Structures are given as C-alpha cells and as structure tokens.
Amino acid sequence: MSRETVGMIFEAAVKVFAERGFDRAKMDDIAREAGVAKGTIYYHFTSKDELFTALMNHGLQKMKEYVRRRMDEVKQPTLKLRGLLEAEVSYLFQHGTFAKLLLAEVWSSNERQYEFRAHIHELESIIREVLEVGIQEGDFREINATETSIAIFGAMSVTVLQEVFRDIHLSGEELANTRTTPVVDMLEMLLHQGILKN
Amino acid sequence: MSRETVGMIFEAAVKVFAERGFDRAKMDDIAREAGVAKGTIYYHFTSKDELFTALMNHGLQKMKEYVRRRMDEVKQPTLKLRGLLEAEVSYLFQHGTFAKLLLAEVWSSNERQYEFRAHIHELESIIREVLEVGIQEGDFREINATETSIAIFGAMSVTVLQEVFRDIHLSGEELANTRTTPVVDMLEMLLHQGILKN
Amino acid sequence: MSRETVGMIFEAAVKVFAERGFDRAKMDDIAREAGVAKGTIYYHFTSKDELFTALMNHGLQKMKEYVRRRMDEVKQPTLKLRGLLEAEVSYLFQHGTFAKLLLAEVWSSNERQYEFRAHIHELESIIREVLEVGIQEGDFREINATETSIAIFGAMSVTVLQEVFRDIHLSGEELANTRTTPVVDMLEMLLHQGILKN
Amino acid sequence: MSRETVGMIFEAAVKVFAERGFDRAKMDDIAREAGVAKGTIYYHFTSKDELFTALMNHGLQKMKEYVRRRMDEVKQPTLKLRGLLEAEVSYLFQHGTFAKLLLAEVWSSNERQYEFRAHIHELESIIREVLEVGIQEGDFREINATETSIAIFGAMSVTVLQEVFRDIHLSGEELANTRTTPVVDMLEMLLHQGILKN
DNA sequence: TATGAATGAGTTTTCATTCAT
DNA sequence: GATGAATGAAAACTCATTCAT
C-alpha cells in the first residue's frame, strides 16, 4: 500500500501547493485531498518542507528526463533547439500546476531556494549545451551561451505561464496539444532570426 | 508627520516583503524596521494585504513612469527597443527587491494576482507598442507582437533576476551601473538578429 | 460650545452603545457619529467606562424624574399603579435604545454592574412604595411588596423590550403612542385581578 | 477522549462566559479552566461565537426538556402553571450562570440575537400553551395569552436573576432548595389573584 | 502503517488611551 | 477646547507537528 499512499499524497500535494503556493498550502488540505489522515503524511515525510522539496525534485527530475529523451532523437543543432523548446513547452503545458510552482517558488526567499535554483540551472544548462554545440559547429553566432540560455529559459517559461493562466479552464493535455506548436513557432522565429527585417 | 510615517512604513515594507516574500513577512518586522509601533501600520493600512497591494501598485506605477519617460527620448523603433530594454533592466537592477517581489508574487495564487497581472500586462504592452510601430514602419518582421512582447518580457526579467541573485552582495546602484549594458547587449543581439549565423 | 459638544457625544454614545452593547461599541464610532475627533471625547470623559456610566446615570435619572412627575398627578393607589406603569412603559418605548442598554448591561458582570443595579433598585422602589401605600390603605392584599415589585418590573421591562425588538422599524414616538395603552392594559389586568376566572 | 474533552470545554465555557459575559470572556481563560490548550478548543469549535452558540443551544434545549418533563406530570391548568413556574425557577436557580448569560445576551445586539430570541420565544410558548388550555377549559380569564406569557416570563426571570445576584455566595443547589418555593408562591399569588384585595 | 485529537508558539488584527500641536 | 496620529497591550485565530492508540 505504501507506494500507493505516497503516490496519492504526492498528487494531492502538487495540486494544493500549486493552487495556494507553499506558505498558504495547509497540510490539512493536502491530507483531505489525498484521502489520508494528516499523521500519515508525517509518517512518510518528516516535514512540510521535505514534502515540498521531494515533490519539486521529483518533478524537475521527470522534466529533465523527458526533455533529454526527446532531444536525443534529434542531432542537428538547429533542429535540436526546436526539439528542446518543444519538449519543455509541452511538458510545462501538461504540468501547468508544476510550472506555476516552479516559477513562483524559485524566487521566494528562503533556504529551499538554493536547491531549487540549482535545478533551474540544470534546465538552463541543457539549453546552453545545445547553444555551445551549435556555436562550435558554426550553426550559431558567437553568442554568450550562458546568458543567452537564461534569457531563452525566461522567454519560454514566462510565455507558457501566461498561457496557462489565460486559459485556466483548459486541461494540461488540451493546452499541450493546441498551444505547443504556435508557442514554439514564435520562440523559434524570435530566437533564430530575431525581429529585424533583414 | 503623516507623509513621513507612511513613507517609512513603505520603505520598511518593501525591504521586509522582498527579503521574506508576502507570507513569511511579519508585520512585527515591518514595524520594527520602520521604527513605528505595529498599530501605526494599521492606522494607515487596513491590512497586510492592503499594504502589500499599495506597495506593488506604487512600485509598478513608478516603473512604468520611469520606462515611458526614458523611452520618449528615442524615436527610431530599433533604438526605441534598446531604450526600453535599457530602462527596464536598469530599473529592475536598481530595485532588485521589488523585482524579486514582482516575479515571485505574480504567479502565487490568490486574489491579489489578478490586479498584479494586470500591471504586468501593462509592462508587456509597452513592449508590444514598440514592436507594432516597428512592424508598421517596416523595421521589424511580421511577428505576433503580443506573444513576442511576453517572451521578451520573460527573457529580460528572468535574466535580471538571475543576476540579482548571483551578485547578491552588490547594491542596486552597482548592479545597474555594471550589468545593464552587457545584459542589454545580449538581449538586443538575441532579439534583433537571432542566433542563426546568417 | 462645551454644552453642545458634550450633548452630541451623549446622543452619539447612547445610539452606538445601544446598537452594539458596551464592549462592541468603539470610541471611534461614537466620535464619528458625534462628528467630533476621538480626542475630544477624552477631553470631556476620562474613559469609555466613565462615558457609559455618565450616560446611564443620566438616563436613569431622567427616567426616574419622568416617572415621579407623572405619578404625582395621581393619588389613589390603584390608579397610581396604572400611572406608574404608563409612565415607565411610555418612557422605555420612547427611549428604546436606552431600554435595551438597561436590560442588557445590568446583568453583565463587572464593576459597573453594582452602580447599575442600585439604579434599578430605585426604579423597583418606586413600584414598591406604591404597593406599600396600597397595602396600608387596604386596597392591595398583604403581599411581599419588595419581591412583587421586582416581578412587576420584570414583567413590564421584558414585555416592552420584546415589542421594541419586534417592531424594530417603528420610531420611539410611534411605539409609545400606539403600544403603551395595550401593554399597560394587559399588565394592569394581570396584576390587578390575576388570571383566575373568579 | 473526544466526548470528555468537549465536555470539559463546555463546562469551562459556561463558567467563564457567565462570569465575564461573551465579550470579556477570553478563550485563554476557557482553555485554562478546561485544562486544555487553546488550539484544542478551536479543534472542536470553529470560533468563539460558535462555541457560545453551541453552549446556549445546549443549555436551552436542556432547560426546555426539563420543563416539559416536569410539566407532563400535572394535568389541571391551575396546577400546571405552578408546575411550570416551579420547573423554570428551579432550573434557573440551579444554573444561575446560564440564567445570567440568558438574560444578559438576549438583548445584546448582534447576529447571534436572532437565534437566541427564537429560543426564548419557545420558552414563552410553553407558558402560552398552558394559558390557552386554561382559557379554553374555563379556568382562566379571556386574557391575551401571547402577551401575558411574555410578561410572566419577564416577571419570573428577572425575579430569579435578582436573587441569584443577591445571594451570590450560595450554590445553585442551595438557591434552588431554599428559594424556589417562596418565589413560586409569590408569583403564583400575583398571577392567580392579582394584587387587588377583592 | 495509519490515524486524528491535542498542542502551543506564532501571527494578524483591534481599540482604548495618550499627547503634541 | 479640540484634534487625530501614534501607541502597544490584549485577543482571536492558525497550523505544522507530535504521539498515543
């Protein structure tokens, strides 16, 4: 049963944390949502903080795996960048609650943040690696790969979040299906060629 | 004394809210920081929420004014975009605490968020307007101005935030002086010409 | 101006105290209602408690005077009791807010209560005196005047209060004009002849 | 333990509320008196208001049951009225704290009051029913049963309260044993035959 | 493993009172 | 006499965490 119980707590926690943010989320609500007693959560996690961290680590791990897997299918840098964007955008659309949590809590100031930002850095690193290879192979300009990767991550994540909030009634599945391509098209156009006419 | 008292509370509140985030900020700390009694805050603001909202509205108003003022100095769209970025980046560097608050709390889910996002939309609109003029005048490609402005806002703000966190020991003044130009250069290069080699 | 200011505070205080009860009444509300600054109340009364006590003493004094005056017009004990009831009922109807205050706060437990109950005793004494004269003059039975006067006061005041609450939309004037006679008739019938058929 | 804990909170609450009145009663005191932590009260009752309402509803329910039970033992209207008075007087003497609360808070103005007065009306209704039967069976005069029942309730309750306050050092048990009969005698004499000599 | 009643430190908010002008 | 900004003690309420069952 353990696996199942932990799973239900996880699901409930993502939902409640995303709805309310870390501080306004109550262990009571998570317990109710998960259909277990409050004590049960504490049997599996030592604290609210630990639960949250476990949650985010799990989510980020999954996201990184998903992105890496999808990217390994493509080789050419230009296409690789598109594949990467497609993977991240689609993942965040599918897990909108997780996306909210990600952006809302990275900037919140406390101990947790360090661990968090490390994870974000990893996501940025994936972008950076693609950029570096592209530069080396002569596909991309001699840009600052680190800074540019951060900017790209910002452009991508904020765009996704805006859409998630705008179409709050759509399911993650629907959002991912209908909005991924337009968003990635926009980003690709912007990133590849810039906005200048020639 | 009223003006002065409210001013001190404002300053103290920005600081404490930025250090801890809305939920972890204590009215006690704000009062101590402002050098007034806790009751005094409640004499001027009906609640913690009202104080926070007043604060953010004030900050966003100031930011918008600053940006608009700096932009009116430039006419040509290409240069105008640079002026805009320079203004926003420099403002956020100078008011790093406000910047943190801005990004951390927009995505946090509660009643406040709506008012907030409306302000963010205004900031995005400033970018959008520049894009639209640029498109009309033939300087920019036929891009989707709305979506692109969001992406640009994301790229800009996330980049600034990362730097603020990285160089946490630098004052806003120092950050603005040393980092504005490199960051704007990077963004301009990215946005103008994209990353493709030719 | 002093007389006027104190008068306005008095009026406002009766209203607010009656609406909310002593503890829930705020000095702020009284000040606003009176159209003066909060400090002004403290210039004239040393404390909320003193204001309240002054108020009640004043009200009870007025009531006693009113009752005694109306009663001196009648001589015969039987008619005197009716006159007394008429006076009290009519006064309480006209000053419904005061009546509420009277009954609600006599039983509230704190230091004030002693002074209060002393006043109530005086009101009961007026009844008792009438009963005693009536007994002596052979008009009334050999009843326990003290206890009976309390019972009569209870019957009268609770009846009035019920009507005040029931017809909450009527003005004191209207209530006094339309309800005094029926209520006094009922009480007189009850007290004079009892409910037994013969 | 639940039953016991709630019971202890109830007992403590009646005591503290009666000693201080609703507004001056502190949850801290109730908790101390009950020997539980403050949070425990909030685990069982959502607010001070809810605790108070639960308390009064419980008390009034008990009182009504007690009165109805004792009255069902008597059939003849004249005796029934005495039985009713005996039951109410004796109950209020035994639960003097509850009696104080009852009279002090019915007239205090807030949301609670409506629920309260509804209960009081029920107590008055019990009296009214007895009067109506008595009138129908020819034992009582053709009085207005509704208004008279209110007056009787007022006479009875105010009399009891006065005694409770006068002999503040006596236990409820002692008061009920020694004072019930004299008080009921007085009331019965007054109500049955009135005060006129013939 | 799972439960949920109990805890108490921590927080927001209220409001009578003061006092410099 | 009158003002109203400032105060701070007091109170209600919250909620992560514990622990006996």
mmCIF file with all atom_site columns, C-alpha atoms (C1' of nucleotides) in Angstrom, chain B residues 1 5 36-37 39-40 43-44, chain F residues 4-11:
data_model
loop_
_atom_site.group_PDB
_atom_site.id
_atom_site.type_symbol
_atom_site.label_atom_id
_atom_site.label_alt_id
_atom_site.label_comp_id
_atom_site.label_asym_id
_atom_site.label_entity_id
_atom_site.label_seq_id
_atom_site.pdbx_PDB_ins_code
_atom_site.Cartn_x
_atom_site.Cartn_y
_atom_site.Cartn_z
_atom_site.occupancy
_atom_site.B_iso_or_equiv
_atom_site.pdbx_formal_charge
_atom_site.auth_seq_id
_atom_site.auth_comp_id
_atom_site.auth_asym_id
_atom_site.auth_atom_id
_atom_site.pdbx_PDB_model_num
ATOM 1  C CA    . MET B 1 1  ? 4.329  63.719 10.114 1.00 0.00 ? 1  MET B CA    1
ATOM 2  C CA    . THR B 1 5  ? 5.416  57.929 8.629  1.00 0.00 ? 5  THR B CA    1
ATOM 3  C CA    . VAL B 1 36 ? 6.956  52.640 14.387 1.00 0.00 ? 36 VAL B CA    1
ATOM 4  C CA    . ALA B 1 37 ? 4.505  50.687 16.501 1.00 0.00 ? 37 ALA B CA    1
ATOM 5  C CA    . GLY B 1 39 ? -0.639 49.714 15.443 1.00 0.00 ? 39 GLY B CA    1
ATOM 6  C CA    . THR B 1 40 ? 0.655  52.606 13.405 1.00 0.00 ? 40 THR B CA    1
ATOM 7  C CA    . TYR B 1 43 ? -3.697 53.148 11.334 1.00 0.00 ? 43 TYR B CA    1
ATOM 8  C CA    . HIS B 1 44 ? -2.550 53.800 7.777  1.00 0.00 ? 44 HIS B CA    1
ATOM 9  C "C1'" . DG  F 2 4  ? -6.059 62.872 15.138 1.00 0.00 ? 4  DG  F "C1'" 1
ATOM 10 C "C1'" . DA  F 2 5  ? -1.732 60.389 14.549 1.00 0.00 ? 5  DA  F "C1'" 1
ATOM 11 C "C1'" . DA  F 2 6  ? 0.602  57.166 17.236 1.00 0.00 ? 6  DA  F "C1'" 1
ATOM 12 C "C1'" . DT  F 2 7  ? 0.769  53.547 20.608 1.00 0.00 ? 7  DT  F "C1'" 1
ATOM 13 C "C1'" . DG  F 2 8  ? 1.062  48.705 22.485 1.00 0.00 ? 8  DG  F "C1'" 1
ATOM 14 C "C1'" . DA  F 2 9  ? -1.190 45.559 25.286 1.00 0.00 ? 9  DA  F "C1'" 1
ATOM 15 C "C1'" . DA  F 2 10 ? -4.533 42.231 24.528 1.00 0.00 ? 10 DA  F "C1'" 1
ATOM 16 C "C1'" . DA  F 2 11 ? -7.169 38.808 21.973 1.00 0.00 ? 11 DA  F "C1'" 1
#
